[in-house]
């Protein structure tokens, strides 16, 4: 379970870059991103083999997203194997250095963990969630808020 601060960061965000977003509707990255889009988030797909996913222009890497869009990225949601996380986090850190504020969070999806990359992100002032599904956490908190 994510901490309340981490979930507040997610809920307060508007733009999420999804690294590893698949074009295949049967893939978890697609359905989770579709859910986030339905909840009102702006999704920026990052996939080197796609030009568009879910009606949004896709980019080969975080660093190839135009600066105007990149500075709006508050959350980087990662759907890549754990061993591929370090260069993605390094790109997120470069974006933060360029912007000074964003991204605020790295979210590694269920089954994805990389302690060294997480520590590097934290040192750069970026919050980190590992091994949790953003959709599950969003639903959990949204459900709790409706009941309150």
mmCIF file of N, CA and C in Angstrom:
data_model
loop_
_atom_site.group_PDB
_atom_site.id
_atom_site.type_symbol
_atom_site.label_atom_id
_atom_site.label_comp_id
_atom_site.label_asym_id
_atom_site.label_seq_id
_atom_site.Cartn_x
_atom_site.Cartn_y
_atom_site.Cartn_z
ATOM 1 N N UNK A 1 0.835 -1.171 0.000
ATOM 2 C CA UNK A 1 0.000 0.000 0.000
ATOM 3 C C UNK A 1 0.889 1.247 0.000
ATOM 4 N N UNK A 2 0.516 2.231 -0.803
ATOM 5 C CA UNK A 2 1.260 3.481 -0.857
ATOM 6 C C UNK A 2 0.924 4.326 0.370
ATOM 7 N N UNK A 3 1.847 5.206 0.750
ATOM 8 C CA UNK A 3 1.582 6.096 1.878
ATOM 9 C C UNK A 3 0.566 7.151 1.468
ATOM 10 N N UNK A 4 -0.022 7.813 2.446
ATOM 11 C CA UNK A 4 -1.014 8.843 2.131
ATOM 12 C C UNK A 4 -0.372 9.984 1.344
ATOM 13 N N UNK A 5 0.873 10.330 1.643
ATOM 14 C CA UNK A 5 1.556 11.391 0.887
ATOM 15 C C UNK A 5 1.713 11.003 -0.580
ATOM 16 N N UNK A 6 2.103 9.759 -0.809
ATOM 17 C CA UNK A 6 2.292 9.294 -2.188
ATOM 18 C C UNK A 6 0.972 9.290 -2.951
ATOM 19 N N UNK A 7 -0.085 8.842 -2.308
ATOM 20 C CA UNK A 7 -1.386 8.819 -2.975
ATOM 21 C C UNK A 7 -1.886 10.245 -3.206
ATOM 22 N N UNK A 8 -1.644 11.147 -2.264
ATOM 23 C CA UNK A 8 -2.023 12.549 -2.453
ATOM 24 C C UNK A 8 -1.284 13.153 -3.644
ATOM 25 N N UNK A 9 0.003 12.818 -3.791
ATOM 26 C CA UNK A 9 0.755 13.288 -4.955
ATOM 27 C C UNK A 9 0.119 12.786 -6.243
ATOM 28 N N UNK A 10 -0.260 11.516 -6.249
ATOM 29 C CA UNK A 10 -0.894 10.939 -7.429
ATOM 30 C C UNK A 10 -2.222 11.626 -7.710
ATOM 31 N N UNK A 11 -3.082 11.724 -6.695
ATOM 32 C CA UNK A 11 -4.411 12.301 -6.888
ATOM 33 C C UNK A 11 -4.345 13.767 -7.292
ATOM 34 N N UNK A 12 -3.330 14.478 -6.817
ATOM 35 C CA UNK A 12 -3.190 15.885 -7.152
ATOM 36 C C UNK A 12 -2.518 16.134 -8.491
ATOM 37 N N UNK A 13 -2.073 15.091 -9.131
ATOM 38 C CA UNK A 13 -1.384 15.221 -10.415
ATOM 39 C C UNK A 13 -2.378 15.311 -11.561
ATOM 40 N N UNK A 14 -1.897 15.870 -12.669
ATOM 41 C CA UNK A 14 -2.723 15.968 -13.868
ATOM 42 C C UNK A 14 -2.112 15.225 -15.053
ATOM 43 N N UNK A 15 -0.781 15.145 -15.085
ATOM 44 C CA UNK A 15 -0.094 14.570 -16.241
ATOM 45 C C UNK A 15 0.814 13.423 -15.807
ATOM 46 N N UNK A 16 0.639 12.278 -16.485
ATOM 47 C CA UNK A 16 1.403 11.072 -16.174
ATOM 48 C C UNK A 16 2.062 10.558 -17.451
ATOM 49 N N UNK A 17 3.385 10.438 -17.427
ATOM 50 C CA UNK A 17 4.096 9.783 -18.528
ATOM 51 C C UNK A 17 4.121 8.294 -18.209
ATOM 52 N N UNK A 18 3.668 7.477 -19.151
ATOM 53 C CA UNK A 18 3.617 6.031 -18.937
ATOM 54 C C UNK A 18 4.691 5.382 -19.807
ATOM 55 N N UNK A 19 5.778 4.964 -19.161
ATOM 56 C CA UNK A 19 6.905 4.362 -19.865
ATOM 57 C C UNK A 19 6.643 2.867 -20.011
ATOM 58 N N UNK A 20 6.604 2.417 -21.266
ATOM 59 C CA UNK A 20 6.301 1.015 -21.536
ATOM 60 C C UNK A 20 4.833 0.786 -21.832
ATOM 61 N N UNK A 21 4.111 1.861 -22.148
ATOM 62 C CA UNK A 21 2.694 1.732 -22.505
ATOM 63 C C UNK A 21 2.585 0.977 -23.825
ATOM 64 N N UNK A 22 1.901 -0.151 -23.790
ATOM 65 C CA UNK A 22 1.759 -1.011 -24.965
ATOM 66 C C UNK A 22 0.604 -0.564 -25.852
ATOM 67 N N UNK A 23 0.737 -0.837 -27.145
ATOM 68 C CA UNK A 23 -0.355 -0.607 -28.101
ATOM 69 C C UNK A 23 -1.403 -1.706 -28.004
ATOM 70 N N UNK A 24 -1.067 -2.789 -27.347
ATOM 71 C CA UNK A 24 -1.924 -3.972 -27.263
ATOM 72 C C UNK A 24 -2.968 -3.803 -26.152
ATOM 73 N N UNK A 25 -4.261 -3.718 -26.512
ATOM 74 C CA UNK A 25 -5.313 -3.533 -25.503
ATOM 75 C C UNK A 25 -5.405 -4.651 -24.468
ATOM 76 N N UNK A 26 -4.815 -5.817 -24.738
ATOM 77 C CA UNK A 26 -4.867 -6.910 -23.764
ATOM 78 C C UNK A 26 -3.788 -6.775 -22.681
ATOM 79 N N UNK A 27 -2.869 -5.832 -22.848
ATOM 80 C CA UNK A 27 -1.772 -5.651 -21.889
ATOM 81 C C UNK A 27 -2.210 -4.764 -20.723
ATOM 82 N N UNK A 28 -1.652 -5.070 -19.567
ATOM 83 C CA UNK A 28 -1.975 -4.316 -18.350
ATOM 84 C C UNK A 28 -1.637 -2.832 -18.491
ATOM 85 N N UNK A 29 -0.524 -2.523 -19.128
ATOM 86 C CA UNK A 29 -0.143 -1.111 -19.279
ATOM 87 C C UNK A 29 -1.207 -0.337 -20.044
ATOM 88 N N UNK A 30 -1.827 -0.972 -21.021
ATOM 89 C CA UNK A 30 -2.879 -0.323 -21.807
ATOM 90 C C UNK A 30 -4.113 -0.086 -20.945
ATOM 91 N N UNK A 31 -4.577 -1.132 -20.242
ATOM 92 C CA UNK A 31 -5.811 -0.989 -19.459
ATOM 93 C C UNK A 31 -5.627 -0.035 -18.279
ATOM 94 N N UNK A 32 -4.476 -0.052 -17.640
ATOM 95 C CA UNK A 32 -4.223 0.876 -16.535
ATOM 96 C C UNK A 32 -4.195 2.311 -17.063
ATOM 97 N N UNK A 33 -3.529 2.530 -18.183
ATOM 98 C CA UNK A 33 -3.453 3.875 -18.760
ATOM 99 C C UNK A 33 -4.821 4.352 -19.226
ATOM 100 N N UNK A 34 -5.596 3.447 -19.785
ATOM 101 C CA UNK A 34 -6.957 3.790 -20.197
ATOM 102 C C UNK A 34 -7.778 4.216 -18.971
ATOM 103 N N UNK A 35 -7.649 3.481 -17.875
ATOM 104 C CA UNK A 35 -8.330 3.833 -16.628
ATOM 105 C C UNK A 35 -7.907 5.233 -16.174
ATOM 106 N N UNK A 36 -6.601 5.506 -16.163
ATOM 107 C CA UNK A 36 -6.111 6.809 -15.727
ATOM 108 C C UNK A 36 -6.664 7.921 -16.609
ATOM 109 N N UNK A 37 -6.704 7.681 -17.896
ATOM 110 C CA UNK A 37 -7.247 8.673 -18.828
ATOM 111 C C UNK A 37 -8.728 8.913 -18.530
ATOM 112 N N UNK A 38 -9.466 7.843 -18.260
ATOM 113 C CA UNK A 38 -10.890 7.969 -17.927
ATOM 114 C C UNK A 38 -11.099 8.740 -16.627
ATOM 115 N N UNK A 39 -10.107 8.724 -15.747
ATOM 116 C CA UNK A 39 -10.192 9.461 -14.483
ATOM 117 C C UNK A 39 -9.784 10.927 -14.640
ATOM 118 N N UNK A 40 -9.441 11.326 -15.860
ATOM 119 C CA UNK A 40 -9.131 12.726 -16.136
ATOM 120 C C UNK A 40 -7.661 13.076 -16.224
ATOM 121 N N UNK A 41 -6.789 12.084 -16.126
ATOM 122 C CA UNK A 41 -5.363 12.361 -16.238
ATOM 123 C C UNK A 41 -4.969 12.516 -17.699
ATOM 124 N N UNK A 42 -4.000 13.393 -17.958
ATOM 125 C CA UNK A 42 -3.376 13.496 -19.274
ATOM 126 C C UNK A 42 -2.288 12.438 -19.299
ATOM 127 N N UNK A 43 -2.352 11.568 -20.288
ATOM 128 C CA UNK A 43 -1.383 10.482 -20.434
ATOM 129 C C UNK A 43 -0.406 10.831 -21.560
ATOM 130 N N UNK A 44 0.874 10.657 -21.289
ATOM 131 C CA UNK A 44 1.894 10.795 -22.329
ATOM 132 C C UNK A 44 2.550 9.426 -22.486
ATOM 133 N N UNK A 45 2.220 8.705 -23.567
ATOM 134 C CA UNK A 45 2.809 7.382 -23.783
ATOM 135 C C UNK A 45 4.295 7.471 -24.149
ATOM 136 N N UNK A 46 5.084 6.576 -23.563
ATOM 137 C CA UNK A 46 6.500 6.460 -23.920
ATOM 138 C C UNK A 46 6.712 5.030 -24.392
ATOM 139 N N UNK A 47 6.900 4.903 -25.707
ATOM 140 C CA UNK A 47 7.071 3.600 -26.350
ATOM 141 C C UNK A 47 7.795 3.838 -27.669
ATOM 142 N N UNK A 48 9.020 3.317 -27.827
ATOM 143 C CA UNK A 48 9.791 3.584 -29.043
ATOM 144 C C UNK A 48 9.222 2.950 -30.309
ATOM 145 N N UNK A 49 8.238 2.071 -30.183
ATOM 146 C CA UNK A 49 7.693 1.407 -31.375
ATOM 147 C C UNK A 49 6.315 1.931 -31.770
ATOM 148 N N UNK A 50 5.839 2.976 -31.115
ATOM 149 C CA UNK A 50 4.494 3.484 -31.402
ATOM 150 C C UNK A 50 4.539 4.975 -31.715
ATOM 151 N N UNK A 51 3.617 5.414 -32.559
ATOM 152 C CA UNK A 51 3.491 6.846 -32.820
ATOM 153 C C UNK A 51 2.312 7.434 -32.049
ATOM 154 N N UNK A 52 1.334 6.576 -31.725
ATOM 155 C CA UNK A 52 0.158 7.027 -30.984
ATOM 156 C C UNK A 52 -0.443 5.857 -30.215
ATOM 157 N N UNK A 53 -0.852 6.118 -28.984
ATOM 158 C CA UNK A 53 -1.535 5.116 -28.163
ATOM 159 C C UNK A 53 -2.625 5.840 -27.384
ATOM 160 N N UNK A 54 -3.801 5.246 -27.338
ATOM 161 C CA UNK A 54 -4.946 5.821 -26.626
ATOM 162 C C UNK A 54 -5.238 7.248 -27.087
ATOM 163 N N UNK A 55 -5.024 7.495 -28.369
ATOM 164 C CA UNK A 55 -5.301 8.809 -28.934
ATOM 165 C C UNK A 55 -4.285 9.880 -28.575
ATOM 166 N N UNK A 56 -3.175 9.484 -27.976
ATOM 167 C CA UNK A 56 -2.131 10.431 -27.568
ATOM 168 C C UNK A 56 -0.846 10.132 -28.323
ATOM 169 N N UNK A 57 -0.134 11.175 -28.707
ATOM 170 C CA UNK A 57 1.147 10.988 -29.378
ATOM 171 C C UNK A 57 2.109 10.269 -28.439
ATOM 172 N N UNK A 58 2.808 9.277 -28.964
ATOM 173 C CA UNK A 58 3.787 8.513 -28.186
ATOM 174 C C UNK A 58 5.199 8.991 -28.527
ATOM 175 N N UNK A 59 6.095 8.856 -27.559
ATOM 176 C CA UNK A 59 7.482 9.282 -27.724
ATOM 177 C C UNK A 59 8.412 8.120 -27.405
ATOM 178 N N UNK A 60 9.588 8.074 -28.053
ATOM 179 C CA UNK A 60 10.526 6.966 -27.823
ATOM 180 C C UNK A 60 11.128 6.938 -26.418
ATOM 181 N N UNK A 61 11.269 8.108 -25.787
ATOM 182 C CA UNK A 61 11.846 8.177 -24.438
ATOM 183 C C UNK A 61 11.327 9.429 -23.745
ATOM 184 N N UNK A 62 11.541 9.507 -22.444
ATOM 185 C CA UNK A 62 11.132 10.703 -21.702
ATOM 186 C C UNK A 62 11.823 11.950 -22.241
ATOM 187 N N UNK A 63 13.090 11.815 -22.628
ATOM 188 C CA UNK A 63 13.857 12.975 -23.075
ATOM 189 C C UNK A 63 13.455 13.459 -24.460
ATOM 190 N N UNK A 64 12.664 12.676 -25.172
ATOM 191 C CA UNK A 64 12.214 13.100 -26.500
ATOM 192 C C UNK A 64 10.831 13.745 -26.472
ATOM 193 N N UNK A 65 10.252 13.862 -25.304
ATOM 194 C CA UNK A 65 8.988 14.580 -25.154
ATOM 195 C C UNK A 65 9.304 16.071 -25.240
ATOM 196 N N UNK A 66 8.554 16.836 -26.048
ATOM 197 C CA UNK A 66 8.824 18.274 -26.150
ATOM 198 C C UNK A 66 8.806 18.954 -24.774
ATOM 199 N N UNK A 67 9.688 19.930 -24.605
ATOM 200 C CA UNK A 67 9.869 20.588 -23.306
ATOM 201 C C UNK A 67 8.563 21.106 -22.719
ATOM 202 N N UNK A 68 7.697 21.675 -23.540
ATOM 203 C CA UNK A 68 6.418 22.206 -23.039
ATOM 204 C C UNK A 68 5.580 21.120 -22.382
ATOM 205 N N UNK A 69 5.581 19.928 -22.957
ATOM 206 C CA UNK A 69 4.837 18.807 -22.374
ATOM 207 C C UNK A 69 5.618 18.163 -21.229
ATOM 208 N N UNK A 70 6.927 18.036 -21.398
ATOM 209 C CA UNK A 70 7.759 17.369 -20.390
ATOM 210 C C UNK A 70 7.687 18.084 -19.049
ATOM 211 N N UNK A 71 7.628 19.406 -19.054
ATOM 212 C CA UNK A 71 7.613 20.131 -17.778
ATOM 213 C C UNK A 71 6.302 19.943 -17.024
ATOM 214 N N UNK A 72 5.281 19.420 -17.682
ATOM 215 C CA UNK A 72 3.990 19.166 -17.032
ATOM 216 C C UNK A 72 3.906 17.765 -16.414
ATOM 217 N N UNK A 73 4.880 16.913 -16.709
ATOM 218 C CA UNK A 73 4.846 15.531 -16.200
ATOM 219 C C UNK A 73 5.071 15.542 -14.694
ATOM 220 N N UNK A 74 4.057 15.107 -13.962
ATOM 221 C CA UNK A 74 4.165 15.058 -12.508
ATOM 222 C C UNK A 74 4.505 13.653 -12.012
ATOM 223 N N UNK A 75 4.051 12.640 -12.746
ATOM 224 C CA UNK A 75 4.291 11.247 -12.370
ATOM 225 C C UNK A 75 4.858 10.502 -13.574
ATOM 226 N N UNK A 76 5.892 9.709 -13.343
ATOM 227 C CA UNK A 76 6.412 8.788 -14.355
ATOM 228 C C UNK A 76 6.027 7.394 -13.886
ATOM 229 N N UNK A 77 5.111 6.767 -14.620
ATOM 230 C CA UNK A 77 4.600 5.432 -14.298
ATOM 231 C C UNK A 77 5.351 4.429 -15.172
ATOM 232 N N UNK A 78 6.030 3.473 -14.547
ATOM 233 C CA UNK A 78 6.929 2.572 -15.283
ATOM 234 C C UNK A 78 6.352 1.167 -15.397
ATOM 235 N N UNK A 79 6.215 0.713 -16.639
ATOM 236 C CA UNK A 79 5.798 -0.652 -16.983
ATOM 237 C C UNK A 79 6.927 -1.348 -17.739
ATOM 238 N N UNK A 80 8.109 -1.381 -17.190
ATOM 239 C CA UNK A 80 9.256 -2.048 -17.805
ATOM 240 C C UNK A 80 9.882 -2.960 -16.760
ATOM 241 N N UNK A 81 10.625 -3.981 -17.195
ATOM 242 C CA UNK A 81 11.276 -4.877 -16.231
ATOM 243 C C UNK A 81 12.193 -4.106 -15.276
ATOM 244 N N UNK A 82 12.311 -4.621 -14.074
ATOM 245 C CA UNK A 82 13.096 -3.960 -13.022
ATOM 246 C C UNK A 82 14.499 -3.575 -13.473
ATOM 247 N N UNK A 83 15.147 -4.444 -14.245
ATOM 248 C CA UNK A 83 16.525 -4.155 -14.665
ATOM 249 C C UNK A 83 16.594 -3.012 -15.679
ATOM 250 N N UNK A 84 15.462 -2.628 -16.276
ATOM 251 C CA UNK A 84 15.436 -1.516 -17.230
ATOM 252 C C UNK A 84 15.063 -0.185 -16.575
ATOM 253 N N UNK A 85 14.838 -0.195 -15.277
ATOM 254 C CA UNK A 85 14.398 1.011 -14.572
ATOM 255 C C UNK A 85 15.485 2.088 -14.448
ATOM 256 N N UNK A 86 16.761 1.762 -14.157
ATOM 257 C CA UNK A 86 17.749 2.826 -13.919
ATOM 258 C C UNK A 86 17.840 3.902 -15.006
ATOM 259 N N UNK A 87 17.918 3.560 -16.302
ATOM 260 C CA UNK A 87 17.999 4.648 -17.281
ATOM 261 C C UNK A 87 16.711 5.479 -17.370
ATOM 262 N N UNK A 88 15.582 4.871 -17.070
ATOM 263 C CA UNK A 88 14.313 5.616 -17.068
ATOM 264 C C UNK A 88 14.322 6.626 -15.927
ATOM 265 N N UNK A 89 14.761 6.184 -14.762
ATOM 266 C CA UNK A 89 14.851 7.085 -13.609
ATOM 267 C C UNK A 89 15.861 8.192 -13.892
ATOM 268 N N UNK A 90 16.974 7.859 -14.525
ATOM 269 C CA UNK A 90 17.968 8.882 -14.864
ATOM 270 C C UNK A 90 17.357 9.937 -15.790
ATOM 271 N N UNK A 91 16.553 9.511 -16.750
ATOM 272 C CA UNK A 91 15.873 10.475 -17.627
ATOM 273 C C UNK A 91 14.908 11.348 -16.826
ATOM 274 N N UNK A 92 14.178 10.752 -15.892
ATOM 275 C CA UNK A 92 13.251 11.523 -15.051
ATOM 276 C C UNK A 92 14.017 12.555 -14.221
ATOM 277 N N UNK A 93 15.177 12.162 -13.712
ATOM 278 C CA UNK A 93 16.008 13.091 -12.943
ATOM 279 C C UNK A 93 16.468 14.244 -13.834
ATOM 280 N N UNK A 94 16.849 13.945 -15.074
ATOM 281 C CA UNK A 94 17.245 15.003 -16.011
ATOM 282 C C UNK A 94 16.090 15.966 -16.264
ATOM 283 N N UNK A 95 14.865 15.430 -16.406
ATOM 284 C CA UNK A 95 13.696 16.299 -16.589
ATOM 285 C C UNK A 95 13.506 17.196 -15.375
ATOM 286 N N UNK A 96 13.655 16.622 -14.190
ATOM 287 C CA UNK A 96 13.474 17.413 -12.961
ATOM 288 C C UNK A 96 14.531 18.511 -12.870
ATOM 289 N N UNK A 97 15.758 18.197 -13.223
ATOM 290 C CA UNK A 97 16.813 19.214 -13.186
ATOM 291 C C UNK A 97 16.497 20.348 -14.157
ATOM 292 N N UNK A 98 15.935 20.015 -15.307
ATOM 293 C CA UNK A 98 15.594 21.029 -16.306
ATOM 294 C C UNK A 98 14.421 21.888 -15.849
ATOM 295 N N UNK A 99 13.450 21.267 -15.162
ATOM 296 C CA UNK A 99 12.236 21.981 -14.760
ATOM 297 C C UNK A 99 12.339 22.561 -13.357
ATOM 298 N N UNK A 100 13.006 21.867 -12.474
ATOM 299 C CA UNK A 100 13.121 22.314 -11.099
ATOM 300 C C UNK A 100 12.026 21.797 -10.180
ATOM 301 N N UNK A 101 10.939 21.273 -10.743
ATOM 302 C CA UNK A 101 9.824 20.810 -9.906
ATOM 303 C C UNK A 101 9.266 19.456 -10.324
ATOM 304 N N UNK A 102 9.215 19.199 -11.601
ATOM 305 C CA UNK A 102 8.599 17.960 -12.099
ATOM 306 C C UNK A 102 9.622 17.078 -12.787
ATOM 307 N N UNK A 103 9.434 15.779 -12.769
ATOM 308 C CA UNK A 103 8.351 15.033 -12.128
ATOM 309 C C UNK A 103 8.517 14.979 -10.608
ATOM 310 N N UNK A 104 7.384 14.818 -9.947
ATOM 311 C CA UNK A 104 7.360 14.735 -8.493
ATOM 312 C C UNK A 104 7.447 13.291 -8.004
ATOM 313 N N UNK A 105 7.095 12.336 -8.888
ATOM 314 C CA UNK A 105 7.002 10.949 -8.445
ATOM 315 C C UNK A 105 7.371 9.970 -9.554
ATOM 316 N N UNK A 106 8.044 8.902 -9.140
ATOM 317 C CA UNK A 106 8.277 7.725 -9.978
ATOM 318 C C UNK A 106 7.396 6.627 -9.400
ATOM 319 N N UNK A 107 6.595 6.003 -10.252
ATOM 320 C CA UNK A 107 5.727 4.904 -9.804
ATOM 321 C C UNK A 107 6.113 3.661 -10.591
ATOM 322 N N UNK A 108 6.669 2.660 -9.890
ATOM 323 C CA UNK A 108 7.004 1.384 -10.525
ATOM 324 C C UNK A 108 5.848 0.425 -10.262
ATOM 325 N N UNK A 109 5.289 -0.079 -11.319
ATOM 326 C CA UNK A 109 4.091 -0.917 -11.239
ATOM 327 C C UNK A 109 4.341 -2.234 -10.498
ATOM 328 N N UNK A 110 3.278 -2.951 -10.258
ATOM 329 C CA UNK A 110 3.317 -4.222 -9.545
ATOM 330 C C UNK A 110 4.369 -5.149 -10.155
ATOM 331 N N UNK A 111 5.248 -5.679 -9.314
ATOM 332 C CA UNK A 111 6.299 -6.583 -9.767
ATOM 333 C C UNK A 111 7.571 -5.878 -10.195
ATOM 334 N N UNK A 112 7.584 -4.550 -10.144
ATOM 335 C CA UNK A 112 8.754 -3.788 -10.588
ATOM 336 C C UNK A 112 9.377 -3.081 -9.389
ATOM 337 N N UNK A 113 10.642 -3.396 -9.142
ATOM 338 C CA UNK A 113 11.390 -2.781 -8.047
ATOM 339 C C UNK A 113 12.843 -2.614 -8.471
ATOM 340 N N UNK A 114 13.429 -1.509 -8.071
ATOM 341 C CA UNK A 114 14.854 -1.306 -8.281
ATOM 342 C C UNK A 114 15.339 -0.356 -7.184
ATOM 343 N N UNK A 115 15.802 -0.915 -6.058
ATOM 344 C CA UNK A 115 16.190 -0.080 -4.919
ATOM 345 C C UNK A 115 17.240 0.984 -5.245
ATOM 346 N N UNK A 116 18.225 0.657 -6.061
ATOM 347 C CA UNK A 116 19.270 1.636 -6.386
ATOM 348 C C UNK A 116 18.689 2.804 -7.176
ATOM 349 N N UNK A 117 17.842 2.519 -8.156
ATOM 350 C CA UNK A 117 17.211 3.581 -8.941
ATOM 351 C C UNK A 117 16.271 4.401 -8.063
ATOM 352 N N UNK A 118 15.565 3.729 -7.161
ATOM 353 C CA UNK A 118 14.660 4.433 -6.246
ATOM 354 C C UNK A 118 15.441 5.406 -5.369
ATOM 355 N N UNK A 119 16.580 4.967 -4.867
ATOM 356 C CA UNK A 119 17.404 5.833 -4.019
ATOM 357 C C UNK A 119 17.927 7.029 -4.812
ATOM 358 N N UNK A 120 18.334 6.809 -6.057
ATOM 359 C CA UNK A 120 18.801 7.916 -6.902
ATOM 360 C C UNK A 120 17.680 8.935 -7.110
ATOM 361 N N UNK A 121 16.471 8.455 -7.344
ATOM 362 C CA UNK A 121 15.325 9.356 -7.528
ATOM 363 C C UNK A 121 15.063 10.149 -6.252
ATOM 364 N N UNK A 122 15.071 9.473 -5.128
ATOM 365 C CA UNK A 122 14.828 10.165 -3.841
ATOM 366 C C UNK A 122 15.889 11.238 -3.581
ATOM 367 N N UNK A 123 17.151 10.918 -3.891
ATOM 368 C CA UNK A 123 18.225 11.916 -3.713
ATOM 369 C C UNK A 123 17.979 13.151 -4.580
ATOM 370 N N UNK A 124 17.295 12.957 -5.707
ATOM 371 C CA UNK A 124 16.977 14.074 -6.609
ATOM 372 C C UNK A 124 15.679 14.776 -6.213
ATOM 373 N N UNK A 125 15.070 14.336 -5.105
ATOM 374 C CA UNK A 125 13.849 14.984 -4.632
ATOM 375 C C UNK A 125 12.571 14.436 -5.226
ATOM 376 N N UNK A 126 12.648 13.245 -5.814
ATOM 377 C CA UNK A 126 11.485 12.624 -6.446
ATOM 378 C C UNK A 126 10.976 11.505 -5.542
ATOM 379 N N UNK A 127 9.686 11.549 -5.210
ATOM 380 C CA UNK A 127 9.069 10.480 -4.418
ATOM 381 C C UNK A 127 9.034 9.206 -5.251
ATOM 382 N N UNK A 128 9.061 8.057 -4.587
ATOM 383 C CA UNK A 128 9.096 6.774 -5.296
ATOM 384 C C UNK A 128 8.109 5.799 -4.674
ATOM 385 N N UNK A 129 7.370 5.107 -5.550
ATOM 386 C CA UNK A 129 6.536 3.972 -5.162
ATOM 387 C C UNK A 129 7.027 2.797 -5.990
ATOM 388 N N UNK A 130 7.192 1.633 -5.345
ATOM 389 C CA UNK A 130 7.630 0.433 -6.048
ATOM 390 C C UNK A 130 6.655 -0.706 -5.804
ATOM 391 N N UNK A 131 6.509 -1.560 -6.810
ATOM 392 C CA UNK A 131 5.772 -2.811 -6.677
ATOM 393 C C UNK A 131 4.306 -2.618 -6.271
ATOM 394 N N UNK A 132 3.674 -1.584 -6.819
ATOM 395 C CA UNK A 132 2.249 -1.343 -6.578
ATOM 396 C C UNK A 132 1.585 -0.896 -7.871
ATOM 397 N N UNK A 133 0.340 -1.289 -8.041
ATOM 398 C CA UNK A 133 -0.419 -0.880 -9.223
ATOM 399 C C UNK A 133 -1.080 0.469 -8.965
ATOM 400 N N UNK A 134 -0.816 1.422 -9.829
ATOM 401 C CA UNK A 134 -1.378 2.757 -9.684
ATOM 402 C C UNK A 134 -2.908 2.721 -9.753
ATOM 403 N N UNK A 135 -3.465 1.876 -10.597
ATOM 404 C CA UNK A 135 -4.929 1.781 -10.707
ATOM 405 C C UNK A 135 -5.530 1.247 -9.403
ATOM 406 N N UNK A 136 -4.938 0.198 -8.858
ATOM 407 C CA UNK A 136 -5.432 -0.382 -7.608
ATOM 408 C C UNK A 136 -5.394 0.644 -6.485
ATOM 409 N N UNK A 137 -4.285 1.355 -6.361
ATOM 410 C CA UNK A 137 -4.158 2.364 -5.305
ATOM 411 C C UNK A 137 -5.132 3.516 -5.529
ATOM 412 N N UNK A 138 -5.301 3.943 -6.770
ATOM 413 C CA UNK A 138 -6.241 5.024 -7.076
ATOM 414 C C UNK A 138 -7.657 4.601 -6.705
ATOM 415 N N UNK A 139 -8.040 3.398 -7.102
ATOM 416 C CA UNK A 139 -9.387 2.900 -6.778
ATOM 417 C C UNK A 139 -9.587 2.787 -5.270
ATOM 418 N N UNK A 140 -8.578 2.290 -4.572
ATOM 419 C CA UNK A 140 -8.677 2.125 -3.119
ATOM 420 C C UNK A 140 -8.944 3.463 -2.441
ATOM 421 N N UNK A 141 -8.189 4.467 -2.810
ATOM 422 C CA UNK A 141 -8.334 5.779 -2.184
ATOM 423 C C UNK A 141 -9.631 6.451 -2.619
ATOM 424 N N UNK A 142 -9.965 6.345 -3.897
ATOM 425 C CA UNK A 142 -11.215 6.945 -4.377
ATOM 426 C C UNK A 142 -12.413 6.316 -3.674
ATOM 427 N N UNK A 143 -12.379 5.002 -3.481
ATOM 428 C CA UNK A 143 -13.465 4.302 -2.784
ATOM 429 C C UNK A 143 -13.548 4.771 -1.330
ATOM 430 N N UNK A 144 -12.410 4.896 -0.683
ATOM 431 C CA UNK A 144 -12.382 5.348 0.713
ATOM 432 C C UNK A 144 -12.910 6.776 0.831
ATOM 433 N N UNK A 145 -12.585 7.625 -0.142
ATOM 434 C CA UNK A 145 -13.059 9.012 -0.110
ATOM 435 C C UNK A 145 -14.572 9.080 -0.298
ATOM 436 N N UNK A 146 -15.108 8.210 -1.144
ATOM 437 C CA UNK A 146 -16.568 8.192 -1.363
ATOM 438 C C UNK A 146 -17.303 7.744 -0.108
ATOM 439 N N UNK A 147 -16.680 6.849 0.657
ATOM 440 C CA UNK A 147 -17.311 6.319 1.869
ATOM 441 C C UNK A 147 -17.221 7.308 3.029
ATOM 442 N N UNK A 148 -16.266 8.225 2.955
ATOM 443 C CA UNK A 148 -16.047 9.168 4.069
ATOM 444 C C UNK A 148 -17.096 10.266 4.101
#
